[in-house]
CSV table of C-alpha atoms and ligand atoms in Angstrom, one decimal:
chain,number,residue,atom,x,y,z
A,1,UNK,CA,4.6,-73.0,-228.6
A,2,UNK,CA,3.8,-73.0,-224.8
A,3,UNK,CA,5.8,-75.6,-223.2
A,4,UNK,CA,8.6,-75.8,-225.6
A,5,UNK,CA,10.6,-74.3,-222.4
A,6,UNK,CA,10.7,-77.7,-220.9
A,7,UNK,CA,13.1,-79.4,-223.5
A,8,UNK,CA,16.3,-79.5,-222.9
A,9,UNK,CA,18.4,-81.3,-225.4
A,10,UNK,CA,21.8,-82.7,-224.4
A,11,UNK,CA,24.1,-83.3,-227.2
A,12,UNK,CA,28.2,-84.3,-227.3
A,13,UNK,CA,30.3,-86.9,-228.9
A,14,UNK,CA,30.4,-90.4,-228.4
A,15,UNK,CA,31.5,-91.6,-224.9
A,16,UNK,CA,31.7,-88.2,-223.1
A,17,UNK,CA,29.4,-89.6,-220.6
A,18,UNK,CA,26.0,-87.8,-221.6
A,19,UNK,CA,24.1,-91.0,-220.7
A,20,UNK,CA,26.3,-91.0,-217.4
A,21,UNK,CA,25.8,-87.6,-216.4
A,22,UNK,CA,21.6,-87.5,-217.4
A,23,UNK,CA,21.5,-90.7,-215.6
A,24,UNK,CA,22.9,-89.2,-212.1
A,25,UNK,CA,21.2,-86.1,-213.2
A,26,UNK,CA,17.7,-88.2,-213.3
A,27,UNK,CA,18.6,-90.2,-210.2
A,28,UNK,CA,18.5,-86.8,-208.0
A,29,UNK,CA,15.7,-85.0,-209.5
A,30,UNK,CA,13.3,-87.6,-210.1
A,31,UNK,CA,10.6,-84.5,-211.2
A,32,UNK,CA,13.0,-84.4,-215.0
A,33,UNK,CA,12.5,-87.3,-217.2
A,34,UNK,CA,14.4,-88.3,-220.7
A,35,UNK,CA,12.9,-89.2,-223.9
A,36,UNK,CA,12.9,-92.7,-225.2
A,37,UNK,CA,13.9,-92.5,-228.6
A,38,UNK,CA,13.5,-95.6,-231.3
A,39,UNK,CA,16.9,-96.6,-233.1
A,40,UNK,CA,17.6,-99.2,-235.2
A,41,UNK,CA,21.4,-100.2,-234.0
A,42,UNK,CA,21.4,-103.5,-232.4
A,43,UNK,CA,21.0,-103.5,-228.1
A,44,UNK,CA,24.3,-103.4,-226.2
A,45,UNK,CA,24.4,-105.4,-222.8
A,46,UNK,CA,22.5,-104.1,-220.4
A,47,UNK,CA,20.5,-102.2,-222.3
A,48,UNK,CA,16.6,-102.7,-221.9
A,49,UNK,CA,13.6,-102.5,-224.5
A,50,UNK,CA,11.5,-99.9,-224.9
A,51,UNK,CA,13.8,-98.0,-221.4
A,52,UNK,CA,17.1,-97.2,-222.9
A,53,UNK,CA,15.5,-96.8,-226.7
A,54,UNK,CA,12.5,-98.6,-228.5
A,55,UNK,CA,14.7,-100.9,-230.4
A,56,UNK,CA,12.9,-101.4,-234.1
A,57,UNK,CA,13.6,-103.1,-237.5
A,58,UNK,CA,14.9,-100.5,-240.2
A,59,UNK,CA,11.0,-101.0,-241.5
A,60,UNK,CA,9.9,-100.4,-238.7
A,61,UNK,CA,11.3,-97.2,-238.2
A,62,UNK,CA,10.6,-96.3,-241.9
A,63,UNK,CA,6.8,-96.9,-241.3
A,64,UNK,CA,6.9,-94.7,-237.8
A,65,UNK,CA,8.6,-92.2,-240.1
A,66,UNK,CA,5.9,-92.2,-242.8
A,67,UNK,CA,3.3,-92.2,-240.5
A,68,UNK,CA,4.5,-88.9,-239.0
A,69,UNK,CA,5.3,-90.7,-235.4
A,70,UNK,CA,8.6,-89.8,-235.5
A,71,UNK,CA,9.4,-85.5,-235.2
A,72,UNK,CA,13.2,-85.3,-236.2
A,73,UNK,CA,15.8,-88.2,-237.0
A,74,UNK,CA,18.4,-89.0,-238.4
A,75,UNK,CA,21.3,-91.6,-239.5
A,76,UNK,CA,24.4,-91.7,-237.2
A,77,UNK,CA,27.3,-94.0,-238.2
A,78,UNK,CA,24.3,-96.4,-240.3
A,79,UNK,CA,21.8,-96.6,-238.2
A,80,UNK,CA,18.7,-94.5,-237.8
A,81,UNK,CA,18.1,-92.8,-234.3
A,82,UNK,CA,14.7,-90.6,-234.3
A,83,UNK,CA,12.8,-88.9,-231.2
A,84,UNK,CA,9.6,-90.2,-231.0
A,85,UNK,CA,6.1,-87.2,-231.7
A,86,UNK,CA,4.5,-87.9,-228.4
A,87,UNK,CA,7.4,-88.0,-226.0
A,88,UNK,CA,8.2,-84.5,-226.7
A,89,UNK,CA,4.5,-83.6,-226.6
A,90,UNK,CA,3.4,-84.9,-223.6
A,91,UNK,CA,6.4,-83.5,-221.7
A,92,UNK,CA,5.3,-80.5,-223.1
A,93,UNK,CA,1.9,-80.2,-222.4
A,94,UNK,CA,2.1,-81.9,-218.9
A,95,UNK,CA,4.9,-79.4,-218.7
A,96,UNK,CA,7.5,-81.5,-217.3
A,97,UNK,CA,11.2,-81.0,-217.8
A,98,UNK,CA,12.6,-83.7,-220.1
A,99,UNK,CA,16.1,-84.2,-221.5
A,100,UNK,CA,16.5,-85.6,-225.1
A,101,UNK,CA,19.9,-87.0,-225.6
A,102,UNK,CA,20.8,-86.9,-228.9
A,103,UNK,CA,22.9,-85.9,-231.6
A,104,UNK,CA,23.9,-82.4,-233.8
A,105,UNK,CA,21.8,-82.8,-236.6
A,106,UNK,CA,18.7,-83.7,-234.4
A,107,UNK,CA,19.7,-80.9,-231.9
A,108,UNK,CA,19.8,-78.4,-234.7
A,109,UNK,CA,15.9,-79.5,-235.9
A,110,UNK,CA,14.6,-79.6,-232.3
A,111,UNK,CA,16.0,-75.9,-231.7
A,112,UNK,CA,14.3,-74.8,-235.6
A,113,UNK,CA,10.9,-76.5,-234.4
A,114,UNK,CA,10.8,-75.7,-230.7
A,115,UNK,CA,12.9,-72.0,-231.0
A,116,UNK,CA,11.9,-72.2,-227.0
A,117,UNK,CA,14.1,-75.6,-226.4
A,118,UNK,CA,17.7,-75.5,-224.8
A,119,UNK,CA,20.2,-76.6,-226.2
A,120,UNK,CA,23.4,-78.1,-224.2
A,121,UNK,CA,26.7,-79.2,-224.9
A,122,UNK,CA,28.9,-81.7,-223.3
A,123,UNK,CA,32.6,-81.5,-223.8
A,124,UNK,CA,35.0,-84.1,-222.8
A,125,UNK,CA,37.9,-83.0,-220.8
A,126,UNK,CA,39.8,-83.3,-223.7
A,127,UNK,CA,40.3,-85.7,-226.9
A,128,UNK,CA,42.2,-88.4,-225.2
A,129,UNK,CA,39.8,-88.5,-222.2
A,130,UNK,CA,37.2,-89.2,-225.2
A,131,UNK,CA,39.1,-92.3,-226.5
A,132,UNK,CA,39.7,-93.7,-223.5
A,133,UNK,CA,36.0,-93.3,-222.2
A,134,UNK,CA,35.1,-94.5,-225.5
A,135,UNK,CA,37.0,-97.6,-225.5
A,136,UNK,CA,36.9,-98.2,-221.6
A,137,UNK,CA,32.9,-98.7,-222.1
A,138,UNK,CA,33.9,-101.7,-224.4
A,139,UNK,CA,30.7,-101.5,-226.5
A,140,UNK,CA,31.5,-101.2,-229.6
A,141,UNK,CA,34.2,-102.7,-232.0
A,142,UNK,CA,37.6,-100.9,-233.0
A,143,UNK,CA,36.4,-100.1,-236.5
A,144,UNK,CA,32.6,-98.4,-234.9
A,145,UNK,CA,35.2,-96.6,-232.2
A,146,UNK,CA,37.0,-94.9,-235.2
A,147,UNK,CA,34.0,-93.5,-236.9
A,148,UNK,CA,33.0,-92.2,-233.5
A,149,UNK,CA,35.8,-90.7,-232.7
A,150,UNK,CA,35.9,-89.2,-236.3
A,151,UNK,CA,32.3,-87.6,-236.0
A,152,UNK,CA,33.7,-86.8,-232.4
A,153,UNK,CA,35.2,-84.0,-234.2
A,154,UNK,CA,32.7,-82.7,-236.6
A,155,UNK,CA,30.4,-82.6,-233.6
A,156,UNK,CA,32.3,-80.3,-231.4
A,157,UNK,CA,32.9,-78.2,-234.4
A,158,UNK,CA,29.6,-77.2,-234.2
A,159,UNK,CA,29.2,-76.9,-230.5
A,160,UNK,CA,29.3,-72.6,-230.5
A,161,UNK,CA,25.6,-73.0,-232.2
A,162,UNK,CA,24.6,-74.4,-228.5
A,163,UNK,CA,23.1,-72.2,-226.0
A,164,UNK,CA,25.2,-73.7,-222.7
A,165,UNK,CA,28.3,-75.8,-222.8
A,166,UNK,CA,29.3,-77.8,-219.8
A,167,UNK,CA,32.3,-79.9,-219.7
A,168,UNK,CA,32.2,-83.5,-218.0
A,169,UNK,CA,34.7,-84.3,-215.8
A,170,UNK,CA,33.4,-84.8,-212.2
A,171,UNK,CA,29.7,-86.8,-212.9
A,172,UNK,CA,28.2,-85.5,-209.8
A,173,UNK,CA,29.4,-81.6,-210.8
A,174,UNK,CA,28.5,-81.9,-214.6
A,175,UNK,CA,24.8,-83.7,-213.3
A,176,UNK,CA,24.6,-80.4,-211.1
A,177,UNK,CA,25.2,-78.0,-213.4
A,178,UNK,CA,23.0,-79.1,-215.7
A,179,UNK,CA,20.0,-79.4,-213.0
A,180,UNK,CA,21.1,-75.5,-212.6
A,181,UNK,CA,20.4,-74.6,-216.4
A,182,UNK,CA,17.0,-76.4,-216.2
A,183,UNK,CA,16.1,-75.0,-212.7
A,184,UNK,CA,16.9,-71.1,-214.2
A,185,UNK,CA,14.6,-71.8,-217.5
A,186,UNK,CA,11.7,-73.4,-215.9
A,187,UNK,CA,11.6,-70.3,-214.1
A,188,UNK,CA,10.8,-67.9,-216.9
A,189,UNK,CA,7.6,-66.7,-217.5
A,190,UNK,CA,6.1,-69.2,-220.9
A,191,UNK,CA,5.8,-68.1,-224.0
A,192,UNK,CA,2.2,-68.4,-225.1
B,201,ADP,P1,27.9,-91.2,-224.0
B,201,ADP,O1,26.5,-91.4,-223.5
B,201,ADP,O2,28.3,-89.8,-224.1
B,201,ADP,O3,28.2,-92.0,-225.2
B,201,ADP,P2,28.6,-92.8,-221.6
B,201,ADP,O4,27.7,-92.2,-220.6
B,201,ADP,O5,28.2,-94.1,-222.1
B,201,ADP,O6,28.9,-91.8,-222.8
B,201,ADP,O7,30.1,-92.8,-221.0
B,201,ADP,C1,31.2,-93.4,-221.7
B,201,ADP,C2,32.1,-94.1,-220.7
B,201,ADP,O8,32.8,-93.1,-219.9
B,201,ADP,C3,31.4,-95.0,-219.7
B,201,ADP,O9,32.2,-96.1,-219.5
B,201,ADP,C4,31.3,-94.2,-218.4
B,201,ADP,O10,31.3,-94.9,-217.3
B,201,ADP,C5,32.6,-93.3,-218.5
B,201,ADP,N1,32.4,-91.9,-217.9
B,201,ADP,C6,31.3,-91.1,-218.0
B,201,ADP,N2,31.6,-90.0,-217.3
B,201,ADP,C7,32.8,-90.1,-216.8
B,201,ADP,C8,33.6,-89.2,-216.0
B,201,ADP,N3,33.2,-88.0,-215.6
B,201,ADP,N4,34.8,-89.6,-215.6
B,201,ADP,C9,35.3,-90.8,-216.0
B,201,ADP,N5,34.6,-91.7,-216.7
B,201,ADP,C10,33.3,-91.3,-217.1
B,202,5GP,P1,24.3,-94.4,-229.0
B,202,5GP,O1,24.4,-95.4,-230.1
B,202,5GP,O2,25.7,-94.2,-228.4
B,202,5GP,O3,23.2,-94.8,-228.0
B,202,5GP,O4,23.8,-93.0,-229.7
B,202,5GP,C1,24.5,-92.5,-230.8
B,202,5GP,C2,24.2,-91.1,-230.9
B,202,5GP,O5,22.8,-90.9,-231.3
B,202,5GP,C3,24.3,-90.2,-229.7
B,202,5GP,O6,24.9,-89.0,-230.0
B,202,5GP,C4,22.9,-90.0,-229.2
B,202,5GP,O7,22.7,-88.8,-228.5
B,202,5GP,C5,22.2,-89.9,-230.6
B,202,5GP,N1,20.7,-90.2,-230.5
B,202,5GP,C6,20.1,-91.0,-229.7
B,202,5GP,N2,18.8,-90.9,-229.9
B,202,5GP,C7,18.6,-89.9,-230.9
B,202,5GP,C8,17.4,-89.4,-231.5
B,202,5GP,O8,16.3,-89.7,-231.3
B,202,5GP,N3,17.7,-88.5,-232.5
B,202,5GP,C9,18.9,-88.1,-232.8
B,202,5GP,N4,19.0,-87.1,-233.8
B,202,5GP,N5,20.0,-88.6,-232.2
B,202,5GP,C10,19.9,-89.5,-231.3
């Protein structure tokens, strides 16, 4: 589908600093933008409305699902997180670069429905670096911190099905790179 070229979808376990890094990454290159997914899993501090996610009701997100709002989704430790129809379309059709932060399962649809989509991996330094990010962002409790760290693990299992792999452990470097893998695709000729 033309435009498909301009997704790029960021995926890597919990507290590896994707949010950091796209963040930085944004803040240079204010011409990329990220989609605004809706979730149901309650707002951490700082976190704003309808910015960092469109916060909703479970039935809320169940009627955006069934009235076909809502392109892929899926439920991460108990909560639903699903990228929203017409962010990804009008990034595509204004043909603007956009990141979708999100996880495996969602990744893997986005690459089946938009085969011209990147796909990108962010590995922590290594496992203890993960915990220790994890629990130094003191967001969620001890018992939500174990599940993460336990999908932590299936998730990077499955990180070979990725097309690029970058590892976080500068900011600034990782935010680079990745500005370097969406410079090089937005420079290939469309597909029609
Ligand atoms: P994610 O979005 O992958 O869950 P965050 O961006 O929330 O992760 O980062 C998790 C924690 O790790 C935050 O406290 C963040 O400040 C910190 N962090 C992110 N990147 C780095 C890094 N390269 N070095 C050290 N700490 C980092
Ligand atoms: P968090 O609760 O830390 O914000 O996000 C938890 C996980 O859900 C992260 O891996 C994040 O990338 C993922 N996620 C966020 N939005 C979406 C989405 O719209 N779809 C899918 N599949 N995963 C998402």
């Amino acid at each position: 589908m033309k435009g498909e070229k301009y997704l790029f979808v960021v995926s890597g376990p919990s507290g590896t600093g994707k949010d950091t890094v796209v963040a930085k990454l944004l803040g240079s290159h204010p011409e990329i933008e990220k989609t605004v997914s809706a979730t149901t899993r309650t707002m951490r501090k700082g976190e704003v409305n309808g910015k960092n996610y469109h916060f909703l009701t479970k039935e809320q997100f169940e009627t955006a699902l069934a009235e076909g709002n809502i392109v892929e989704h899926t439920c991460y430790c108990e909560n639903y997180y699903g990228t929203l129809r017409s962010e990804v379309e009008r990034h595509m059709e204004q043909q603007i670069p956009v990141i979708l932060v999100i996880e495996v399962e969602g990744a893997g649809n986005i690459k089946r429905m938009y085969p011209g989509s990147t796909t990108i991996f962010v590995m922590p330094p290594d496992m203890k670096e993960l915990e220790h990010r994890l629990r130094y962002r003191g967001t969620e409790a001890e018992e939500i911190i174990q599940k993460r760290l336990r999908r932590a693990e299936t998730e990077i299992a499955r990180s070979a099905d990725y097309d690029e792999h970058v590892v976080n452990d500068v900011v600034d470097t990782c935010a680079e790179e990745i500005y370097s893998i969406i410079q090089k695709r937005i420079a290939e000729p469309d597909a029609e």
